[in-house]
GROMACS .gro file of C-alpha atoms in nm:
model
  256
    1MET     CA    1  -2.351  -0.447  -1.253
    2SER     CA    2  -2.131  -0.698  -1.433
    3LEU     CA    3  -1.856  -0.846  -1.212
    4LYS     CA    4  -1.616  -0.737  -1.506
    5ARG     CA    5  -1.592  -0.408  -1.316
    6PHE     CA    6  -1.380  -0.597  -1.068
    7SER     CA    7  -1.118  -0.663  -1.361
    8LEU     CA    8  -0.821  -0.575  -1.417
    9GLU     CA    9  -0.739  -0.679  -1.743
   10GLY     CA   10  -0.571  -0.417  -1.972
   11LYS     CA   11  -0.493  -0.222  -1.734
   12VAL     CA   12  -0.153  -0.123  -1.626
   13ALA     CA   13  -0.076  -0.110  -1.222
   14ILE     CA   14   0.287  -0.022  -0.994
   15VAL     CA   15   0.320  -0.188  -0.686
   16THR     CA   16   0.596  -0.002  -0.484
   17GLY     CA   17   0.699  -0.262  -0.178
   18SER     CA   18   0.633  -0.539  -0.384
   19GLY     CA   19   0.971  -0.718  -0.351
   20ARG     CA   20   0.812  -0.939  -0.016
   21GLY     CA   21   0.512  -0.928   0.240
   22LEU     CA   22   0.186  -0.786   0.193
   23GLY     CA   23   0.343  -0.576  -0.121
   24ARG     CA   24   0.459  -0.856  -0.279
   25ALA     CA   25   0.050  -1.065  -0.215
   26ILE     CA   26  -0.062  -0.738  -0.375
   27ALA     CA   27   0.141  -0.755  -0.666
   28LYS     CA   28   0.034  -1.131  -0.725
   29GLY     CA   29  -0.335  -1.029  -0.663
   30LEU     CA   30  -0.337  -0.753  -0.960
   31ALA     CA   31  -0.174  -0.984  -1.164
   32GLU     CA   32  -0.416  -1.259  -1.079
   33ALA     CA   33  -0.705  -0.961  -1.149
   34GLY     CA   34  -0.557  -0.965  -1.513
   35ALA     CA   35  -0.331  -0.619  -1.472
   36SER     CA   36   0.047  -0.620  -1.599
   37VAL     CA   37   0.226  -0.542  -1.296
   38VAL     CA   38   0.580  -0.348  -1.216
   39THR     CA   39   0.707  -0.483  -0.894
   40THR     CA   40   0.934  -0.271  -0.696
   41SER     CA   41   1.193  -0.292  -0.447
   42ARG     CA   42   1.515  -0.119  -0.347
   43THR     CA   43   1.652  -0.478  -0.361
   44ALA     CA   44   1.671  -0.594  -0.717
   45ALA     CA   45   1.638  -0.978  -0.649
   46GLU     CA   46   1.297  -0.939  -0.465
   47ALA     CA   47   1.159  -0.682  -0.769
   48GLU     CA   48   1.255  -0.957  -0.971
   49SER     CA   49   1.184  -1.265  -0.807
   50ALA     CA   50   0.793  -1.094  -0.759
   51ALA     CA   51   0.825  -1.035  -1.112
   52ALA     CA   52   0.935  -1.391  -1.209
   53GLU     CA   53   0.669  -1.538  -0.997
   54ILE     CA   54   0.345  -1.325  -1.183
   55LYS     CA   55   0.521  -1.422  -1.512
   56ALA     CA   56   0.542  -1.796  -1.408
   57ALA     CA   57   0.172  -1.785  -1.314
   58GLY     CA   58   0.116  -1.681  -1.648
   59GLY     CA   59   0.062  -1.314  -1.606
   60LYS     CA   60   0.301  -1.018  -1.726
   61ALA     CA   61   0.511  -0.832  -1.523
   62LEU     CA   62   0.810  -0.623  -1.449
   63GLY     CA   63   1.092  -0.558  -1.194
   64VAL     CA   64   1.232  -0.218  -1.178
   65THR     CA   65   1.487  -0.120  -0.814
   66THR     CA   66   1.378   0.127  -0.682
   67ASP     CA   67   1.434   0.387  -0.414
   68VAL     CA   68   1.071   0.579  -0.348
   69SER     CA   69   1.210   0.812  -0.136
   70ASP     CA   70   1.353   0.961  -0.471
   71PRO     CA   71   1.133   1.171  -0.639
   72ALA     CA   72   1.359   1.116  -0.989
   73ALA     CA   73   1.311   0.741  -0.905
   74CYS     CA   74   0.959   0.708  -0.876
   75GLU     CA   75   0.946   0.997  -1.194
   76ALA     CA   76   1.186   0.709  -1.381
   77LEU     CA   77   0.994   0.426  -1.218
   78VAL     CA   78   0.638   0.584  -1.417
   79GLN     CA   79   0.804   0.640  -1.725
   80ARG     CA   80   0.969   0.313  -1.715
   81ALA     CA   81   0.578   0.146  -1.660
   82VAL     CA   82   0.496   0.336  -1.974
   83ALA     CA   83   0.761   0.257  -2.157
   84THR     CA   84   0.698  -0.122  -2.122
   85PHE     CA   85   0.341  -0.156  -2.058
   86GLY     CA   86   0.215   0.129  -2.315
   87ARG     CA   87   0.012   0.332  -2.020
   88LEU     CA   88  -0.094   0.340  -1.608
   89ASP     CA   89  -0.378   0.287  -1.470
   90ALA     CA   90  -0.298   0.224  -1.105
   91MET     CA   91  -0.031   0.321  -0.893
   92LEU     CA   92  -0.036   0.141  -0.515
   93CYS     CA   93   0.156   0.309  -0.305
   94ASN     CA   94   0.244   0.020  -0.085
   95ALA     CA   95   0.699   0.098   0.010
   96GLY     CA   96   0.636   0.182   0.418
   97ILE     CA   97   0.886   0.140   0.706
   98ILE     CA   98   0.802   0.093   1.101
   99LEU     CA   99   1.065   0.162   1.398
  100THR     CA  100   0.955   0.089   1.738
  101ASN     CA  101   1.005   0.373   1.965
  102PRO     CA  102   0.854   0.509   2.258
  103ALA     CA  103   0.734   0.854   2.251
  104ASP     CA  104   0.968   0.975   2.517
  105GLN     CA  105   1.241   0.786   2.322
  106ALA     CA  106   1.223   0.874   1.950
  107THR     CA  107   1.473   1.065   1.774
  108ALA     CA  108   1.454   1.290   1.512
  109GLN     CA  109   1.640   1.038   1.300
  110GLU     CA  110   1.366   0.811   1.317
  111LEU     CA  111   1.107   1.049   1.277
  112GLU     CA  112   1.350   1.192   0.963
  113GLN     CA  113   1.404   0.809   0.864
  114THR     CA  114   0.999   0.731   0.863
  115LEU     CA  115   0.905   1.021   0.729
  116ARG     CA  116   1.101   1.006   0.390
  117ILE     CA  117   0.988   0.701   0.289
  118ASN     CA  118   0.643   0.666   0.469
  119VAL     CA  119   0.495   1.030   0.395
  120GLY     CA  120   0.746   1.128   0.106
  121GLY     CA  121   0.746   0.812  -0.057
  122ALA     CA  122   0.389   0.774  -0.106
  123MET     CA  123   0.425   1.152  -0.239
  124TYR     CA  124   0.641   1.106  -0.492
  125CYS     CA  125   0.540   0.786  -0.643
  126ALA     CA  126   0.156   0.969  -0.629
  127GLN     CA  127   0.303   1.276  -0.834
  128ALA     CA  128   0.446   1.074  -1.110
  129ALA     CA  129   0.181   0.869  -1.110
  130ALA     CA  130  -0.114   1.228  -1.171
  131LYS     CA  131   0.162   1.329  -1.394
  132HIS     CA  132   0.082   1.066  -1.613
  133MET     CA  133  -0.276   1.010  -1.573
  134SER     CA  134  -0.400   1.329  -1.599
  135ALA     CA  135  -0.259   1.348  -1.994
  136HIS     CA  136  -0.418   1.018  -2.027
  137GLY     CA  137  -0.786   0.955  -1.905
  138GLY     CA  138  -0.700   0.956  -1.495
  139GLY     CA  139  -0.624   0.668  -1.291
  140SER     CA  140  -0.645   0.539  -0.973
  141ILE     CA  141  -0.408   0.558  -0.720
  142VAL     CA  142  -0.415   0.332  -0.390
  143MET     CA  143  -0.205   0.386  -0.048
  144THR     CA  144  -0.164   0.134   0.205
  145SER     CA  145  -0.210   0.313   0.516
  146SER     CA  146  -0.245   0.187   0.843
  147ASN     CA  147  -0.572   0.150   1.108
  148ALA     CA  148  -0.246   0.295   1.362
  149SER     CA  149  -0.337   0.628   1.183
  150LEU     CA  150  -0.745   0.590   1.321
  151VAL     CA  151  -0.638   0.505   1.649
  152GLY     CA  152  -0.271   0.543   1.887
  153PHE     CA  153  -0.046   0.303   1.951
  154PRO     CA  154   0.209   0.283   2.198
  155ASP     CA  155   0.539   0.257   2.081
  156LEU     CA  156   0.508   0.361   1.735
  157LEU     CA  157   0.532   0.736   1.736
  158THR     CA  158   0.726   0.826   1.451
  159TYR     CA  159   0.503   0.506   1.216
  160ASN     CA  160   0.159   0.609   1.413
  161ILE     CA  161   0.248   1.036   1.291
  162SER     CA  162   0.356   0.877   0.901
  163LYS     CA  163   0.018   0.674   0.819
  164GLY     CA  164  -0.152   0.995   0.982
  165GLY     CA  165  -0.024   1.202   0.697
  166VAL     CA  166  -0.036   0.920   0.480
  167ASP     CA  167  -0.429   0.948   0.539
  168MET     CA  168  -0.484   1.325   0.525
  169MET     CA  169  -0.273   1.293   0.207
  170VAL     CA  170  -0.490   1.117   0.030
  171LYS     CA  171  -0.773   1.315   0.104
  172THR     CA  172  -0.586   1.639  -0.009
  173MET     CA  173  -0.514   1.466  -0.341
  174ALA     CA  174  -0.844   1.340  -0.378
  175ILE     CA  175  -0.999   1.648  -0.376
  176GLU     CA  176  -0.716   1.852  -0.600
  177TRP     CA  177  -0.710   1.574  -0.865
  178GLY     CA  178  -1.068   1.465  -0.878
  179PRO     CA  179  -1.144   1.676  -1.155
  180ARG     CA  180  -0.889   1.489  -1.367
  181ASN     CA  181  -1.082   1.160  -1.325
  182ILE     CA  182  -0.773   1.065  -1.027
  183ARG     CA  183  -0.884   0.873  -0.783
  184VAL     CA  184  -0.692   0.850  -0.435
  185ASN     CA  185  -0.795   0.609  -0.215
  186ALA     CA  186  -0.595   0.450   0.123
  187PHE     CA  187  -0.692   0.066   0.306
  188ASN     CA  188  -0.555   0.082   0.663
  189PRO     CA  189  -0.481  -0.264   0.768
  190GLY     CA  190  -0.472  -0.373   1.160
  191TYR     CA  191  -0.316  -0.691   1.260
  192LEU     CA  192  -0.233  -0.937   0.979
  193GLU     CA  193  -0.145  -1.352   1.031
  194HIS     CA  194   0.185  -1.209   0.799
  195SER     CA  195   0.417  -0.976   0.950
  196MET     CA  196   0.449  -0.600   0.763
  197SER     CA  197   0.745  -0.665   0.536
  198ARG     CA  198   0.785  -1.109   0.544
  199SER     CA  199   0.583  -1.361   0.414
  200GLU     CA  200   0.639  -1.609   0.647
  201THR     CA  201   0.383  -1.626   0.958
  202TYR     CA  202   0.525  -1.522   1.281
  203ASP     CA  203   0.430  -1.562   1.677
  204THR     CA  204   0.408  -1.274   1.919
  205ASP     CA  205   0.382  -1.271   2.282
  206PRO     CA  206   0.073  -1.497   2.381
  207LYS     CA  207  -0.031  -1.177   2.631
  208VAL     CA  208   0.027  -0.987   2.336
  209GLU     CA  209  -0.166  -1.198   2.092
  210GLU     CA  210  -0.451  -1.275   2.371
  211ALA     CA  211  -0.506  -0.866   2.358
  212ILE     CA  212  -0.516  -0.844   2.024
  213LEU     CA  213  -0.754  -1.090   1.907
  214ARG     CA  214  -0.942  -0.904   2.242
  215MET     CA  215  -0.967  -0.587   2.069
  216THR     CA  216  -1.040  -0.772   1.729
  217PRO     CA  217  -1.430  -0.795   1.760
  218MET     CA  218  -1.385  -1.035   1.455
  219ALA     CA  219  -1.165  -1.195   1.746
  220ARG     CA  220  -0.891  -1.328   1.454
  221ARG     CA  221  -0.619  -1.183   1.267
  222GLY     CA  222  -0.632  -1.106   0.905
  223LYS     CA  223  -0.558  -1.301   0.590
  224VAL     CA  224  -0.325  -1.096   0.387
  225ASP     CA  225  -0.580  -1.189   0.063
  226GLU     CA  226  -0.860  -1.001   0.290
  227VAL     CA  227  -0.663  -0.704   0.231
  228VAL     CA  228  -0.534  -0.803  -0.145
  229GLY     CA  229  -0.902  -0.780  -0.239
  230VAL     CA  230  -0.922  -0.447  -0.109
  231ALA     CA  231  -0.640  -0.294  -0.318
  232ILE     CA  232  -0.777  -0.504  -0.625
  233PHE     CA  233  -1.152  -0.352  -0.554
  234LEU     CA  234  -0.952  -0.028  -0.551
  235ALA     CA  235  -0.766  -0.023  -0.838
  236SER     CA  236  -1.010  -0.123  -1.042
  237ASP     CA  237  -1.334   0.036  -1.239
  238ALA     CA  238  -1.587  -0.109  -0.987
  239SER     CA  239  -1.453   0.186  -0.716
  240SER     CA  240  -1.493   0.431  -0.951
  241PHE     CA  241  -1.734   0.672  -0.739
  242ILE     CA  242  -1.502   0.621  -0.448
  243THR     CA  243  -1.195   0.864  -0.353
  244GLY     CA  244  -1.009   1.048  -0.041
  245THR     CA  245  -1.170   0.732   0.110
  246VAL     CA  246  -0.948   0.593   0.411
  247LEU     CA  247  -1.103   0.244   0.455
  248PRO     CA  248  -1.004   0.032   0.738
  249VAL     CA  249  -0.960  -0.378   0.699
  250ASP     CA  250  -0.917  -0.459   1.006
  251GLY     CA  251  -1.205  -0.694   1.160
  252GLY     CA  252  -1.365  -0.397   1.335
  253TRP     CA  253  -1.078  -0.296   1.543
  254CYS     CA  254  -1.166   0.053   1.500
  255ALA     CA  255  -1.534   0.001   1.591
  256MET     CA  256  -1.417  -0.040   1.940
   0.00000   0.00000   0.00000
């Protein structure tokens, strides 16, 4: 098989929540693989900064301010991408939040906020992308989930619920949209060297860190680039017969 199937040359991708952290790294990785990339953030400066970094490295990018919890904004995002680059091949639904809340203290407001962004945002962006892809031969929708959808984590009730919803959304959309040649998959990261929303490394309590390494068969945190490679694979033609999959990228945590 030609390695050209892993290339995104000539393709257009949107990455939500790509102003910083993992989303920004994914956007840069897709651009390095050849895609024209639309970066998004609720903050204009972050979206534009990510796009500027891609363009400075020789890639093609556009920064768009987007609130993914607004269905109309997601429709406008897809329209802007198509108007600028002429097509849309991949939608990477990465925007999300994480709130700490023990199960007996989680509030209705925390649940609503988490579901509105993590589940609603992914659904609205996927729907907007699918509408375009259905009329243009198909495409790939990739969602950032979490291994918290596969095993329980304490003090993350609303986050765990939301990522379980993302996984089931992937399976349902894959079944319904497969005949339109639209693939829908998720990757489920475990503990990484970088936080969910920041670009710098961060420290944890030594006891927590010891527990993370003990529960991870590979005995380390993942590197962001190791997740980026999975995102490129799922967005590319190399995964053209893969849909409805939730893929742990967690060093074996879920195998324990």
